[in-house]
Short mmCIF file of C-alpha atoms and ligand atoms in Angstrom, two decimals:
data_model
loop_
_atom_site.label_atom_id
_atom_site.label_comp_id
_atom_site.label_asym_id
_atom_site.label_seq_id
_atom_site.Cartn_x
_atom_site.Cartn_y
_atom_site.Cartn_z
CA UNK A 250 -6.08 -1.28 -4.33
CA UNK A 251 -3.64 -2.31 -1.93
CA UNK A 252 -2.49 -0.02 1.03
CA UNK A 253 0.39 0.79 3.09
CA UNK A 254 -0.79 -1.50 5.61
CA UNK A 255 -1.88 -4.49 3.54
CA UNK A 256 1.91 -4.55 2.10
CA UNK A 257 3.24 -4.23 5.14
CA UNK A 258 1.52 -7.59 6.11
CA UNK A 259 2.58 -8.92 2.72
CA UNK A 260 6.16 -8.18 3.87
CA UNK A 261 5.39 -10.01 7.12
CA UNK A 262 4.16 -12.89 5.58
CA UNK A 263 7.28 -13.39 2.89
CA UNK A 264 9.69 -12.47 5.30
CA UNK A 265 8.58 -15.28 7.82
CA UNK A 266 8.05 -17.83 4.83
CA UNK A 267 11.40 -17.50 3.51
CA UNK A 268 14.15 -15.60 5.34
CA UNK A 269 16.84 -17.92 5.66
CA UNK A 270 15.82 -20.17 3.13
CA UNK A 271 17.61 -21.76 0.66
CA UNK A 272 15.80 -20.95 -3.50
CA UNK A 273 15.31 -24.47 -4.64
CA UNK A 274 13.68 -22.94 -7.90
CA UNK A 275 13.08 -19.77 -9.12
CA UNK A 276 10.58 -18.46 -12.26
CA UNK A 277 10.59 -15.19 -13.51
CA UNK A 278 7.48 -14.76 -15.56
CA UNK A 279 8.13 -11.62 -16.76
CA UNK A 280 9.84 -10.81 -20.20
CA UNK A 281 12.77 -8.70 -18.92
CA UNK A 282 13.78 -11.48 -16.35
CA UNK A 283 12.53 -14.64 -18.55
CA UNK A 284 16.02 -16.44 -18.36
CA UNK A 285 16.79 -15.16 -14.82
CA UNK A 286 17.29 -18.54 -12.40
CA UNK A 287 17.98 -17.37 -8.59
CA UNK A 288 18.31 -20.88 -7.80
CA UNK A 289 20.77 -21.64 -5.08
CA UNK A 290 20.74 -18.03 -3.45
CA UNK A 291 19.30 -17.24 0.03
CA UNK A 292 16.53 -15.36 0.49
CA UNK A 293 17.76 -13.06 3.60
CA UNK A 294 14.65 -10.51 4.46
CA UNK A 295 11.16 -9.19 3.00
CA UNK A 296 10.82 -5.89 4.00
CA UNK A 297 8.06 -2.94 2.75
CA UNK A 298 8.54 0.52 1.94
CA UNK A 299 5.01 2.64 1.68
CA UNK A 300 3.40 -0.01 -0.79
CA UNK A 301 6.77 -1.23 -2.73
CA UNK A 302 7.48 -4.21 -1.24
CA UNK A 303 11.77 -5.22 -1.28
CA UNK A 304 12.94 -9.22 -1.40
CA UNK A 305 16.79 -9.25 -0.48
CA UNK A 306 18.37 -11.89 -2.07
CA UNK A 307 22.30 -13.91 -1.89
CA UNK A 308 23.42 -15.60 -4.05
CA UNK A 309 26.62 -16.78 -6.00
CA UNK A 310 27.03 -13.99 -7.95
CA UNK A 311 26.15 -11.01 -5.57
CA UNK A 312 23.51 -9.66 -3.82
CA UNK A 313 20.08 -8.66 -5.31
CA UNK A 314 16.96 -7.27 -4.06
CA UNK A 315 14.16 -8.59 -5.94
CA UNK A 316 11.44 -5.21 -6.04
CA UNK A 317 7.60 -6.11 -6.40
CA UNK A 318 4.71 -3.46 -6.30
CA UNK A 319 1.02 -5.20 -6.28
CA UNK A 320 -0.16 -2.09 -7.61
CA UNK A 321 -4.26 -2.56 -8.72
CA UNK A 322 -4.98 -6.29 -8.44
CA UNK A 323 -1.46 -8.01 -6.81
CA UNK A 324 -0.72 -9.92 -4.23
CA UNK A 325 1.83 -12.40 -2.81
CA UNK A 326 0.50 -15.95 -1.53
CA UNK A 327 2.74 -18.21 0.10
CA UNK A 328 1.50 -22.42 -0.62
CA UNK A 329 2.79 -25.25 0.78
CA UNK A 330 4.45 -27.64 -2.20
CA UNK A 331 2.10 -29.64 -4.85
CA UNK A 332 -0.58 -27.55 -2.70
CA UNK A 333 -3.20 -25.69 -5.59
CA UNK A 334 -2.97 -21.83 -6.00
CA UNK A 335 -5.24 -19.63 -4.89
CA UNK A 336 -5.34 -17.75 -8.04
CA UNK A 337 -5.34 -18.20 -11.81
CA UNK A 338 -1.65 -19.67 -12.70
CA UNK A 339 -1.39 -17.47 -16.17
CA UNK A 340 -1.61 -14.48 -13.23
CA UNK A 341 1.49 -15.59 -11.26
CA UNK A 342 4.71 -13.17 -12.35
CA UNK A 343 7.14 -15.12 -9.85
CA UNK A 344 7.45 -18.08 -8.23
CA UNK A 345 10.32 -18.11 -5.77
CA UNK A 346 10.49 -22.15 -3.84
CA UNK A 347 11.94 -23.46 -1.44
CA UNK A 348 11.91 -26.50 0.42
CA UNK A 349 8.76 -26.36 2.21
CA UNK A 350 6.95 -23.09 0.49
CA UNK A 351 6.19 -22.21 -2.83
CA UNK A 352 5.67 -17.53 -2.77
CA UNK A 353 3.89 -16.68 -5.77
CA UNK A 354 3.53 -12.79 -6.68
CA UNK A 355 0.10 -12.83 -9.05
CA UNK A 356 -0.91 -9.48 -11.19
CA UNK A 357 2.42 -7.77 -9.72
CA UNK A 358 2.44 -4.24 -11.33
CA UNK A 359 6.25 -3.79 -10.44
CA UNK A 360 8.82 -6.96 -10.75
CA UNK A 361 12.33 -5.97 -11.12
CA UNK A 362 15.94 -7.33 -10.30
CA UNK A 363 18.45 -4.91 -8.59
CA UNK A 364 21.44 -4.73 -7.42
CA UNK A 365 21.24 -4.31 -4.01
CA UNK A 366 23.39 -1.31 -3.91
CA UNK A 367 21.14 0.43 -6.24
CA UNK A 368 17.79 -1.00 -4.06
CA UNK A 369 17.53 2.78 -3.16
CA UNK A 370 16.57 3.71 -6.95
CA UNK A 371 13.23 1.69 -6.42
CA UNK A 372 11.98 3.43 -3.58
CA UNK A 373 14.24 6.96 -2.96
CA UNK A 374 11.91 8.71 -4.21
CA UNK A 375 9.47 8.01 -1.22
CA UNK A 376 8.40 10.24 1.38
CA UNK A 377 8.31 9.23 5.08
CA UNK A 378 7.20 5.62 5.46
CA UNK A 379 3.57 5.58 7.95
CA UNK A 380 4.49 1.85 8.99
CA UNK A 381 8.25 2.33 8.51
CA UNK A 382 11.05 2.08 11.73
CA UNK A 383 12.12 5.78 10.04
CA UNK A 384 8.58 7.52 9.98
CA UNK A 385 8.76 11.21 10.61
CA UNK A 386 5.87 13.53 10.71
CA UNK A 387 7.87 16.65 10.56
CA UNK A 388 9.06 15.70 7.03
CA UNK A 389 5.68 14.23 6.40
CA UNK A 390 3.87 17.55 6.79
CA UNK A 391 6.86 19.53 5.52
CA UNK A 392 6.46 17.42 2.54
CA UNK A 393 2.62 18.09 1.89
CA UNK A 394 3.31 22.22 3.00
CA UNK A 395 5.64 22.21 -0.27
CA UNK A 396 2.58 22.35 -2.53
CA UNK A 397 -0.18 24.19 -0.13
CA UNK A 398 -2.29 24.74 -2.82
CA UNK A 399 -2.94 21.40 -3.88
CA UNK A 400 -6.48 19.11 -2.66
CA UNK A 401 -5.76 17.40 0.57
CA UNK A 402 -7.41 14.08 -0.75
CA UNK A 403 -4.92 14.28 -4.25
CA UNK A 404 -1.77 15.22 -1.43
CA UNK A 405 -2.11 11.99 0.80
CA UNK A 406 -2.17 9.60 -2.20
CA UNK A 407 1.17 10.81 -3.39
CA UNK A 408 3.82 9.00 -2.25
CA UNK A 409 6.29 11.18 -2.19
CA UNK A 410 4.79 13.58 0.26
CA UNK A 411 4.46 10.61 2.75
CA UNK A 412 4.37 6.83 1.87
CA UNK A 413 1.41 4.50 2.35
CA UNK A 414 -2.19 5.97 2.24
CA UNK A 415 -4.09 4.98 -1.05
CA UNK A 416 -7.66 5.40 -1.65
CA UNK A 417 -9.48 4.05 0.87
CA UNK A 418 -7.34 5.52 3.82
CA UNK A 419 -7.52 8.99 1.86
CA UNK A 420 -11.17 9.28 1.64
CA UNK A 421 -11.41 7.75 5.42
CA UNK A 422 -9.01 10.24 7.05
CA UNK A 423 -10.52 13.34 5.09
CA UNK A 424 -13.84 12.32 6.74
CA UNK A 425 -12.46 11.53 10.65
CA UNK A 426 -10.68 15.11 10.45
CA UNK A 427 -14.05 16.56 8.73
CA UNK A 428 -12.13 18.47 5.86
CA UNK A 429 -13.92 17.85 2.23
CA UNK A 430 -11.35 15.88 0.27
CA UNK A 431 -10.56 19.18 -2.51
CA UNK A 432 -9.91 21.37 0.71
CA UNK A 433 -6.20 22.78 -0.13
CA UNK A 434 -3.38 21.52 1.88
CA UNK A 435 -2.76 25.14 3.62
CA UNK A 436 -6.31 25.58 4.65
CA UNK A 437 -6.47 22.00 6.37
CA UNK A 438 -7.59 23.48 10.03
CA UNK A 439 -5.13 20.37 11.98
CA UNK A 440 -3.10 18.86 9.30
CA UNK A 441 -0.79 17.27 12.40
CA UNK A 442 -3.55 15.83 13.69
CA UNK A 443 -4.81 14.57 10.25
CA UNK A 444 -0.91 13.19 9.51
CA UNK A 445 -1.47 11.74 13.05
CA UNK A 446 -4.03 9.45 12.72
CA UNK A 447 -3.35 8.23 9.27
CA UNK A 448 -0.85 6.68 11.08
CA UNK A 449 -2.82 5.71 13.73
CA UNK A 450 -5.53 3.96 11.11
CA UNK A 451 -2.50 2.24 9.36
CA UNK A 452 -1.16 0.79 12.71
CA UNK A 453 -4.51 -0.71 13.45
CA UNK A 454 -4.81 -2.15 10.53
CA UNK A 455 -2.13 -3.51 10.31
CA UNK A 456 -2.62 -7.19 12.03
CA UNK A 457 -6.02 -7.29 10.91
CA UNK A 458 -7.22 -9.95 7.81
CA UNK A 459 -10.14 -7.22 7.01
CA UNK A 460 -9.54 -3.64 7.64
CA UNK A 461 -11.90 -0.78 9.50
CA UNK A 462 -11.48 2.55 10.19
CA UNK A 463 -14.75 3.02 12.22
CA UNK A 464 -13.46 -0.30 14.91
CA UNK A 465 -16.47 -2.14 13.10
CA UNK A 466 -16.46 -5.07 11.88
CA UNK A 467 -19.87 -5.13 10.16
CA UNK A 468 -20.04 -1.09 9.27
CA UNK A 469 -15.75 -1.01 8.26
CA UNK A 470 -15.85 1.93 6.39
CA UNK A 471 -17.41 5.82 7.33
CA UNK A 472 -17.74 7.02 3.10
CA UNK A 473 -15.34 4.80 1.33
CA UNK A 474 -17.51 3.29 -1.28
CA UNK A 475 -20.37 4.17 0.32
CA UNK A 476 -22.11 6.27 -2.61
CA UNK A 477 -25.57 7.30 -2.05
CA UNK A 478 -26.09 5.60 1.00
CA UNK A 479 -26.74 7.70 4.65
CA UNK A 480 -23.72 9.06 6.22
CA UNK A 481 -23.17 6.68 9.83
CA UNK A 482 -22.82 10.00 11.52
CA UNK A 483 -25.60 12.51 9.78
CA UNK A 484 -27.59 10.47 7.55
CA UNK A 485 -26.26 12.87 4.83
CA UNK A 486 -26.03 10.61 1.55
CA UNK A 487 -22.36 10.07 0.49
CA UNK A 488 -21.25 11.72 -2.61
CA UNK A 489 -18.50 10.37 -4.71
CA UNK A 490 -16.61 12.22 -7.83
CA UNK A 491 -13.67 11.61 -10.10
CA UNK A 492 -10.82 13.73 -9.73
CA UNK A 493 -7.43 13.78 -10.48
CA UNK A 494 -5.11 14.17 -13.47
CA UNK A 495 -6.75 12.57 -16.71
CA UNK A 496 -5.75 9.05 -17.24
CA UNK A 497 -5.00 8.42 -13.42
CA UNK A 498 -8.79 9.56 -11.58
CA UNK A 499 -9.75 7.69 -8.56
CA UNK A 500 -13.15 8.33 -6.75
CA UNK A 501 -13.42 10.65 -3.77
CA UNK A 502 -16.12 10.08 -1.37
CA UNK A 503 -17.49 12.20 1.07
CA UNK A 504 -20.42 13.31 3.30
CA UNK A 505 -21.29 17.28 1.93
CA UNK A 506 -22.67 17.99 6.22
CA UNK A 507 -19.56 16.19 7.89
CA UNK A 508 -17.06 17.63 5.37
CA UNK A 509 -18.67 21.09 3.56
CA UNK A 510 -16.35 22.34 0.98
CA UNK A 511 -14.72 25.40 2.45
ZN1 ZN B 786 -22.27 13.19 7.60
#
């Protein structure tokens, strides 16, 4: 899945490939926006908020913002005309062309058409952004205090609380600050320091084509999907477990002698 820091590059990518472009074509392959035809308008920025990703768009008739989430399986790819896809066409869920590029969002979980005076409905609802210009811890952690009860490793996936961590960076984080992911969020020993380097992780990864949290190449990841094999620090074997709410579990990793349930 997707993080804060892979969108962020995805918003790095459109916004170079088409900000101040002219839309030569447009194809909404989604039912609610099947006759929609942006042709004509200018595509003016690409920017992300936590893992929502926000197209602004001028044209004729007003401005828009287009809103795309990759959510499990998306992504954006930019091609060069007449140039073959990367991925399976029946995937793609917009095309947006211009002269020289061709952006097509495949398996998008999120496509929708806003005004762009209502852009704030899509992503309002969003706690501080880790790789946005307006991050602020203070409201990050104040955010995460509000429910001090509730597991540390189920808190930083919420985006409200604070906006970018997923999975991956979740289970990676609980195991740098050595707190077992179902610790609650009151009894986290540093959660500054936690909310610190989450950040910190993000930022690094933020440039890079493959991501790492252990500054590896080879060995990228400390317990992310690393079930049953030797923790890199103890040897420990990795554990993983469902939790969450039913319907929306995701797999929590961790070493039981780096991070001991409390
Ligand atoms: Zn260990």
């Amino acid at each position: 899945m997707p993080e804060g820091d892979t969108v962020h590059r995805t918003a790095r990518l459109l916004d170079r490939s088409l900000s101040g472009r002219l839309l030569t074509g447009t194809d909404f392959r989604v039912p609610q926006l099947a006759t929609t035809d942006l042709s004509g308008s200018t595509v003016t920025a690409t920017v992300s908020r936590g893992k929502h990703l926000l197209t602004r768009i001028d044209g004729t008739d007003g401005s828009w913002t287009l809103h795309t989430h990759l959510k499990m399986e998306g992504a954006w790819r930019v091609h060069a005309p007449g140039e073959r896809w990367r991925r399976p066409t029946h995937q793609a869920r917009v095309v947006l062309e211009t002269a020289d590029k061709v952006a097509v969002g495949f398996s998008l979980g999120i496509v929708e058409l806003l005004p762009r005076d209502r852009e704030g409905e899509a992503v309002g609802h969003l706690g501080p952004d880790l790789l946005g210009p307006d991050w602020d811890e203070d409201e990050a952690l104040r955010r995460l205090l509000e429910h001090p009860d509730r597991p540390i490793g189920e808190a930083l996936r919420d985006q409200t609380r604070l906006a970018g961590i997923g999975n991956m960076y979740q289970a990676e984080l609980c195991f740098t600050s050595g707190v077992h992911p179902g610790t609650p969020v009151g009894e986290v020993p540093d959660l500054t320091r936690l909310v610190r380097r989450a950040k910190q992780m993000l930022e690094l990864n933020k440039e890079r084509a493959v991501q790492s949290t252990t500054g590896d190449l080879r060995e990228r990841m400390w317990v992310y999907r690393r079930d049953n094999r030797p923790c890199r620090r103890c040897g420990t074997p990795v554990q993983v477990q469902m939790v969450g709410p039913a319907g929306r579990e995701r797999a929590s990793y961790w070493c039981p002698s780096c991070q001991p349930a409390r």
